[in-house]
């Protein structure tokens, strides 16, 4: 039997400990999601979402997989919130089950102590972070990586709950997974629903080691990186979302925001940066929808810097472009990357990214609510399928994020490719009719429009 | 007005000349397709195809685009052969129309002679080849590039005719296109048919110039390339075919064979090589089909070298692999590249490639005939759609041919992407049932099988 590593021993002990004690709730100073960030005074939520759930305390990763087809452990009361995402505030879930697992784990540990010499290893940064989250929770003095992780996990819950209100008959499937070196992710996917053909909201946390060539590459944009070391510890936290609606009048939407940092052996942050963006991909263009989407994002940007929206809109138009088709994937939004201390200080940029993220639901929910029940023809559905084909082309051929993901050893491919639509179509030499709505869209995709 | 280049003037005159005289028929020594190359004594065609048409004489590129929806100029008699692909042996097609165009072209030439100073340029290799084909036709003493071009264009016709016999209600759409620097292609595509969801058979001829970095890259495999020049003229001729059947019991098939050479300024060949391969992608596995497909290819290989099949089968398994899925695209076939004088002499390799190509119809037609009318369920159709999704993933993420094509400036994207299926599907976390036919296929895709 291979020796059980100290980290596994720690996990086993921690597991058992958790089974007997309550988790520490978050202090009031930490409220990651404070409404939907529509600028100005607080307004009633425009899309009538249910009250938002409290965030998962301490961001303990959820264990196990729930398939919506299989019976859930306990029927959840109204409002319908995915059981795995239900707020966990001071209650112990299934204590007997957890005790049994803990006993099993501890049994293995004891066995390994008798059969293998004890190998003492320093706890990794991931292990120390896990401990810190459990012991002290997250507050304003916590390292940025823990605050970003906590924020995106809470927002993921909120978005899943809001999307489930659109079609209460359909629930998200939730898969949680862990990475061998620390970190993991939560993938929430709904497919074949009445409103969404496919909808995915993912978070992922990665602890890893950057080898020398990767450091050299990153130094182009981040001079704070030390070029004279063989490797550097890094951390990445990201949230991404892609929604492909059933109705061809309703647009596909995507967002993805991430935080990246490198650390010394003690876990102190060295270099860091934020990246992300959001964009809208309609099959049929409604100018009012495009204007609403862009205006909502612009308002979130303007709160921080009047240059951000025009600058990041241009960046988005450039990024979400399909060169071999000579057209954009959609009608844009914003995109940015490598925003570090040369741009603004860390707190200001975190605040900016939080506002972008919080603007997502107000930017999209009114559109899907207006379009999801519109009548459509078979020909319009076919056109949507062709546009889905172009979405696949962009994601598989040109998207650097997808390419990076697929080339990362041990990556969870199902989570990366959840961005692909449920269905897509390629018709050889398809032509849009003259003066049609299809042609109008193609013209806009060839020449980006200033919507606000 | 920009000066009319000498090549255009030449083309105009040639056009007018062609309108008045018959094209020279090919001598009996040139018969590119001599049956279906089933080894041993001549057998009746196993798939009952109609008699093959004679090749296009002199390989004059077809001009214009035929849409099957629009009325054809003249109803074609039985056997149904696409009008654009009908044999042209010594007859002049629409002489009055050609005369009018010729007169127009000559008018432009005369006009340009009075308005612009005459710029004398040496005829390009493409222009000289065009002239040679028109004047002398193709025979055994013609340069290899012209013989390969002639062979693949004749085979393209034969395949299109054979496939149209499977579903006489559906005809291939034929698009011909030319490249500004010489060469061009013929794309034959059928979509939404009873037998094939999508079927494409393309040929393309490219004359171009390799810049220094490209030469350096190619020298790794071809030491005959001169490293001390700024650029080299090159020629490439290729035929490719992808067939996606409607019935999930019928396999998708692909082949692609190409010839590449570099020339000096006089058009004499310097370096040259052949590449290509064929592979089968079933959604449901029938062992007898896999065995037949591989055996037919093996027999074609064995005629030339007993090592070819095992060596190129292994190469195929390695090439058509989807690393991020940990599975092969299909059940393989053969693949090879860069076969030059270090492998065998040019005539021997051309003969090998011809036999591979000629083996295509006998390798595939019996399978599609057996499977095209089998009953199937909606669930089986869905599984086929999922496999189509994997096909798209391979082609867009990993296929070097597609990637090279999409990155070539001025490439005809519709011809490159005709390999994509009409429809595809991505289900998040799809699982095959234990012991099912779907699971059987997945197991084979994870571990290549020796079929013969």
PDB file of N, CA and C in Angstrom, chain B residues 10-60:
ATOM      1  N   UNK B  10      -3.417  36.138 -72.390  1.00  0.00           N
ATOM      2  CA  UNK B  10      -3.225  34.796 -72.918  1.00  0.00           C
ATOM      3  C   UNK B  10      -4.496  33.976 -72.727  1.00  0.00           C
ATOM      4  N   UNK B  11      -5.091  34.127 -71.526  1.00  0.00           N
ATOM      5  CA  UNK B  11      -6.296  33.370 -71.205  1.00  0.00           C
ATOM      6  C   UNK B  11      -7.418  33.744 -72.162  1.00  0.00           C
ATOM      7  N   UNK B  12      -7.536  35.028 -72.456  1.00  0.00           N
ATOM      8  CA  UNK B  12      -8.596  35.493 -73.348  1.00  0.00           C
ATOM      9  C   UNK B  12      -8.436  34.885 -74.732  1.00  0.00           C
ATOM     10  N   UNK B  13      -7.229  34.927 -75.210  1.00  0.00           N
ATOM     11  CA  UNK B  13      -6.969  34.389 -76.547  1.00  0.00           C
ATOM     12  C   UNK B  13      -7.212  32.887 -76.564  1.00  0.00           C
ATOM     13  N   UNK B  14      -6.736  32.232 -75.517  1.00  0.00           N
ATOM     14  CA  UNK B  14      -6.901  30.789 -75.420  1.00  0.00           C
ATOM     15  C   UNK B  14      -8.389  30.431 -75.391  1.00  0.00           C
ATOM     16  N   UNK B  15      -9.158  31.242 -74.669  1.00  0.00           N
ATOM     17  CA  UNK B  15     -10.594  31.011 -74.520  1.00  0.00           C
ATOM     18  C   UNK B  15     -11.266  31.041 -75.900  1.00  0.00           C
ATOM     19  N   UNK B  16     -10.904  32.073 -76.677  1.00  0.00           N
ATOM     20  CA  UNK B  16     -11.472  32.248 -77.999  1.00  0.00           C
ATOM     21  C   UNK B  16     -11.055  31.089 -78.909  1.00  0.00           C
ATOM     22  N   UNK B  17      -9.786  30.703 -78.763  1.00  0.00           N
ATOM     23  CA  UNK B  17      -9.264  29.618 -79.581  1.00  0.00           C
ATOM     24  C   UNK B  17     -10.030  28.325 -79.289  1.00  0.00           C
ATOM     25  N   UNK B  18     -10.232  28.064 -77.957  1.00  0.00           N
ATOM     26  CA  UNK B  18     -10.945  26.863 -77.522  1.00  0.00           C
ATOM     27  C   UNK B  18     -12.351  26.800 -78.103  1.00  0.00           C
ATOM     28  N   UNK B  19     -12.959  27.989 -78.229  1.00  0.00           N
ATOM     29  CA  UNK B  19     -14.337  28.022 -78.684  1.00  0.00           C
ATOM     30  C   UNK B  19     -14.463  27.509 -80.119  1.00  0.00           C
ATOM     31  N   UNK B  20     -13.389  27.606 -80.856  1.00  0.00           N
ATOM     32  CA  UNK B  20     -13.462  27.230 -82.271  1.00  0.00           C
ATOM     33  C   UNK B  20     -12.885  25.849 -82.583  1.00  0.00           C
ATOM     34  N   UNK B  21     -12.128  25.290 -81.645  1.00  0.00           N
ATOM     35  CA  UNK B  21     -11.525  24.000 -81.988  1.00  0.00           C
ATOM     36  C   UNK B  21     -11.836  22.924 -80.939  1.00  0.00           C
ATOM     37  N   UNK B  22     -11.701  21.705 -81.349  1.00  0.00           N
ATOM     38  CA  UNK B  22     -11.959  20.591 -80.440  1.00  0.00           C
ATOM     39  C   UNK B  22     -10.758  20.403 -79.533  1.00  0.00           C
ATOM     40  N   UNK B  23     -11.030  19.883 -78.325  1.00  0.00           N
ATOM     41  CA  UNK B  23      -9.910  19.569 -77.436  1.00  0.00           C
ATOM     42  C   UNK B  23      -9.331  18.231 -77.863  1.00  0.00           C
ATOM     43  N   UNK B  24      -8.036  18.116 -77.609  1.00  0.00           N
ATOM     44  CA  UNK B  24      -7.324  16.908 -78.026  1.00  0.00           C
ATOM     45  C   UNK B  24      -7.663  15.752 -77.070  1.00  0.00           C
ATOM     46  N   UNK B  25      -8.165  14.638 -77.566  1.00  0.00           N
ATOM     47  CA  UNK B  25      -8.463  13.539 -76.631  1.00  0.00           C
ATOM     48  C   UNK B  25      -7.189  12.889 -76.109  1.00  0.00           C
ATOM     49  N   UNK B  26      -7.315  12.280 -74.949  1.00  0.00           N
ATOM     50  CA  UNK B  26      -6.175  11.588 -74.317  1.00  0.00           C
ATOM     51  C   UNK B  26      -5.829  10.337 -75.100  1.00  0.00           C
ATOM     52  N   UNK B  27      -4.560  10.045 -75.207  1.00  0.00           N
ATOM     53  CA  UNK B  27      -4.134   8.811 -75.860  1.00  0.00           C
ATOM     54  C   UNK B  27      -4.478   7.603 -75.014  1.00  0.00           C
ATOM     55  N   UNK B  28      -4.510   6.424 -75.577  1.00  0.00           N
ATOM     56  CA  UNK B  28      -4.905   5.224 -74.839  1.00  0.00           C
ATOM     57  C   UNK B  28      -3.914   4.866 -73.734  1.00  0.00           C
ATOM     58  N   UNK B  29      -2.700   5.408 -73.822  1.00  0.00           N
ATOM     59  CA  UNK B  29      -1.704   5.067 -72.793  1.00  0.00           C
ATOM     60  C   UNK B  29      -2.067   5.673 -71.432  1.00  0.00           C
ATOM     61  N   UNK B  30      -2.996   6.647 -71.420  1.00  0.00           N
ATOM     62  CA  UNK B  30      -3.336   7.304 -70.149  1.00  0.00           C
ATOM     63  C   UNK B  30      -4.732   6.890 -69.718  1.00  0.00           C
ATOM     64  N   UNK B  31      -4.806   6.030 -68.759  1.00  0.00           N
ATOM     65  CA  UNK B  31      -6.114   5.649 -68.211  1.00  0.00           C
ATOM     66  C   UNK B  31      -6.029   5.716 -66.707  1.00  0.00           C
ATOM     67  N   UNK B  32      -6.318   6.874 -66.137  1.00  0.00           N
ATOM     68  CA  UNK B  32      -6.071   7.072 -64.702  1.00  0.00           C
ATOM     69  C   UNK B  32      -6.787   6.067 -63.809  1.00  0.00           C
ATOM     70  N   UNK B  33      -8.024   5.700 -64.120  1.00  0.00           N
ATOM     71  CA  UNK B  33      -8.760   4.794 -63.232  1.00  0.00           C
ATOM     72  C   UNK B  33      -9.055   3.523 -63.997  1.00  0.00           C
ATOM     73  N   UNK B  34      -8.426   2.419 -63.568  1.00  0.00           N
ATOM     74  CA  UNK B  34      -8.581   1.161 -64.308  1.00  0.00           C
ATOM     75  C   UNK B  34      -9.416   0.163 -63.529  1.00  0.00           C
ATOM     76  N   UNK B  35     -10.583   0.539 -63.084  1.00  0.00           N
ATOM     77  CA  UNK B  35     -11.407  -0.362 -62.277  1.00  0.00           C
ATOM     78  C   UNK B  35     -11.192  -0.071 -60.818  1.00  0.00           C
ATOM     79  N   UNK B  36     -11.655  -0.950 -59.952  1.00  0.00           N
ATOM     80  CA  UNK B  36     -11.639  -0.613 -58.539  1.00  0.00           C
ATOM     81  C   UNK B  36     -10.567  -1.321 -57.749  1.00  0.00           C
ATOM     82  N   UNK B  37      -9.556  -1.798 -58.513  1.00  0.00           N
ATOM     83  CA  UNK B  37      -8.312  -2.260 -57.890  1.00  0.00           C
ATOM     84  C   UNK B  37      -8.483  -3.300 -56.811  1.00  0.00           C
ATOM     85  N   UNK B  38      -9.542  -4.075 -56.868  1.00  0.00           N
ATOM     86  CA  UNK B  38      -9.601  -5.207 -55.959  1.00  0.00           C
ATOM     87  C   UNK B  38      -8.546  -6.169 -56.448  1.00  0.00           C
ATOM     88  N   UNK B  39      -7.636  -6.607 -55.565  1.00  0.00           N
ATOM     89  CA  UNK B  39      -6.473  -7.348 -56.026  1.00  0.00           C
ATOM     90  C   UNK B  39      -6.881  -8.670 -56.689  1.00  0.00           C
ATOM     91  N   UNK B  40      -6.009  -9.186 -57.494  1.00  0.00           N
ATOM     92  CA  UNK B  40      -6.281 -10.441 -58.178  1.00  0.00           C
ATOM     93  C   UNK B  40      -7.002 -10.182 -59.484  1.00  0.00           C
ATOM     94  N   UNK B  41      -7.584 -11.225 -60.075  1.00  0.00           N
ATOM     95  CA  UNK B  41      -8.236 -11.082 -61.386  1.00  0.00           C
ATOM     96  C   UNK B  41      -9.450 -10.172 -61.300  1.00  0.00           C
ATOM     97  N   UNK B  42      -9.799  -9.549 -62.442  1.00  0.00           N
ATOM     98  CA  UNK B  42     -10.911  -8.603 -62.468  1.00  0.00           C
ATOM     99  C   UNK B  42     -12.197  -9.273 -62.004  1.00  0.00           C
ATOM    100  N   UNK B  43     -12.918  -8.581 -61.102  1.00  0.00           N
ATOM    101  CA  UNK B  43     -14.176  -9.126 -60.579  1.00  0.00           C
ATOM    102  C   UNK B  43     -15.298  -8.169 -60.988  1.00  0.00           C
ATOM    103  N   UNK B  44     -16.554  -8.624 -60.941  1.00  0.00           N
ATOM    104  CA  UNK B  44     -17.639  -7.655 -61.141  1.00  0.00           C
ATOM    105  C   UNK B  44     -17.629  -6.686 -59.974  1.00  0.00           C
ATOM    106  N   UNK B  45     -17.990  -5.416 -60.166  1.00  0.00           N
ATOM    107  CA  UNK B  45     -17.936  -4.444 -59.070  1.00  0.00           C
ATOM    108  C   UNK B  45     -18.836  -4.887 -57.936  1.00  0.00           C
ATOM    109  N   UNK B  46     -18.267  -4.992 -56.714  1.00  0.00           N
ATOM    110  CA  UNK B  46     -19.038  -5.565 -55.614  1.00  0.00           C
ATOM    111  C   UNK B  46     -20.250  -4.709 -55.239  1.00  0.00           C
ATOM    112  N   UNK B  47     -20.223  -3.429 -55.528  1.00  0.00           N
ATOM    113  CA  UNK B  47     -21.344  -2.593 -55.075  1.00  0.00           C
ATOM    114  C   UNK B  47     -22.259  -2.185 -56.219  1.00  0.00           C
ATOM    115  N   UNK B  48     -22.087  -2.858 -57.407  1.00  0.00           N
ATOM    116  CA  UNK B  48     -23.016  -2.634 -58.513  1.00  0.00           C
ATOM    117  C   UNK B  48     -23.059  -1.220 -59.038  1.00  0.00           C
ATOM    118  N   UNK B  49     -21.923  -0.512 -59.009  1.00  0.00           N
ATOM    119  CA  UNK B  49     -21.907   0.855 -59.522  1.00  0.00           C
ATOM    120  C   UNK B  49     -22.108   0.873 -61.028  1.00  0.00           C
ATOM    121  N   UNK B  50     -22.632   2.005 -61.524  1.00  0.00           N
ATOM    122  CA  UNK B  50     -22.803   2.192 -62.975  1.00  0.00           C
ATOM    123  C   UNK B  50     -21.420   2.277 -63.630  1.00  0.00           C
ATOM    124  N   UNK B  51     -21.346   2.055 -64.961  1.00  0.00           N
ATOM    125  CA  UNK B  51     -20.040   2.163 -65.633  1.00  0.00           C
ATOM    126  C   UNK B  51     -19.426   3.529 -65.357  1.00  0.00           C
ATOM    127  N   UNK B  52     -18.113   3.541 -65.139  1.00  0.00           N
ATOM    128  CA  UNK B  52     -17.475   4.794 -64.757  1.00  0.00           C
ATOM    129  C   UNK B  52     -17.357   5.724 -65.965  1.00  0.00           C
ATOM    130  N   UNK B  53     -17.471   7.036 -65.724  1.00  0.00           N
ATOM    131  CA  UNK B  53     -17.358   7.965 -66.838  1.00  0.00           C
ATOM    132  C   UNK B  53     -15.899   8.090 -67.258  1.00  0.00           C
ATOM    133  N   UNK B  54     -15.679   8.583 -68.476  1.00  0.00           N
ATOM    134  CA  UNK B  54     -14.305   8.848 -68.886  1.00  0.00           C
ATOM    135  C   UNK B  54     -13.835  10.122 -68.212  1.00  0.00           C
ATOM    136  N   UNK B  55     -12.523  10.205 -67.975  1.00  0.00           N
ATOM    137  CA  UNK B  55     -12.046  11.400 -67.275  1.00  0.00           C
ATOM    138  C   UNK B  55     -12.213  12.656 -68.115  1.00  0.00           C
ATOM    139  N   UNK B  56     -12.212  13.807 -67.424  1.00  0.00           N
ATOM    140  CA  UNK B  56     -12.244  15.068 -68.136  1.00  0.00           C
ATOM    141  C   UNK B  56     -10.943  15.175 -68.923  1.00  0.00           C
ATOM    142  N   UNK B  57     -11.046  15.457 -70.220  1.00  0.00           N
ATOM    143  CA  UNK B  57      -9.850  15.481 -71.060  1.00  0.00           C
ATOM    144  C   UNK B  57      -9.036  16.734 -70.771  1.00  0.00           C
ATOM    145  N   UNK B  58      -7.758  16.533 -70.634  1.00  0.00           N
ATOM    146  CA  UNK B  58      -6.881  17.681 -70.446  1.00  0.00           C
ATOM    147  C   UNK B  58      -7.098  18.414 -69.140  1.00  0.00           C
ATOM    148  N   UNK B  59      -7.981  17.876 -68.278  1.00  0.00           N
ATOM    149  CA  UNK B  59      -8.270  18.455 -66.962  1.00  0.00           C
ATOM    150  C   UNK B  59      -8.507  19.960 -67.014  1.00  0.00           C
ATOM    151  N   UNK B  60      -9.256  20.422 -68.026  1.00  0.00           N
ATOM    152  CA  UNK B  60      -9.605  21.843 -68.064  1.00  0.00           C
ATOM    153  C   UNK B  60     -10.562  22.136 -66.908  1.00  0.00           C
TER     154      UNK B  60
END
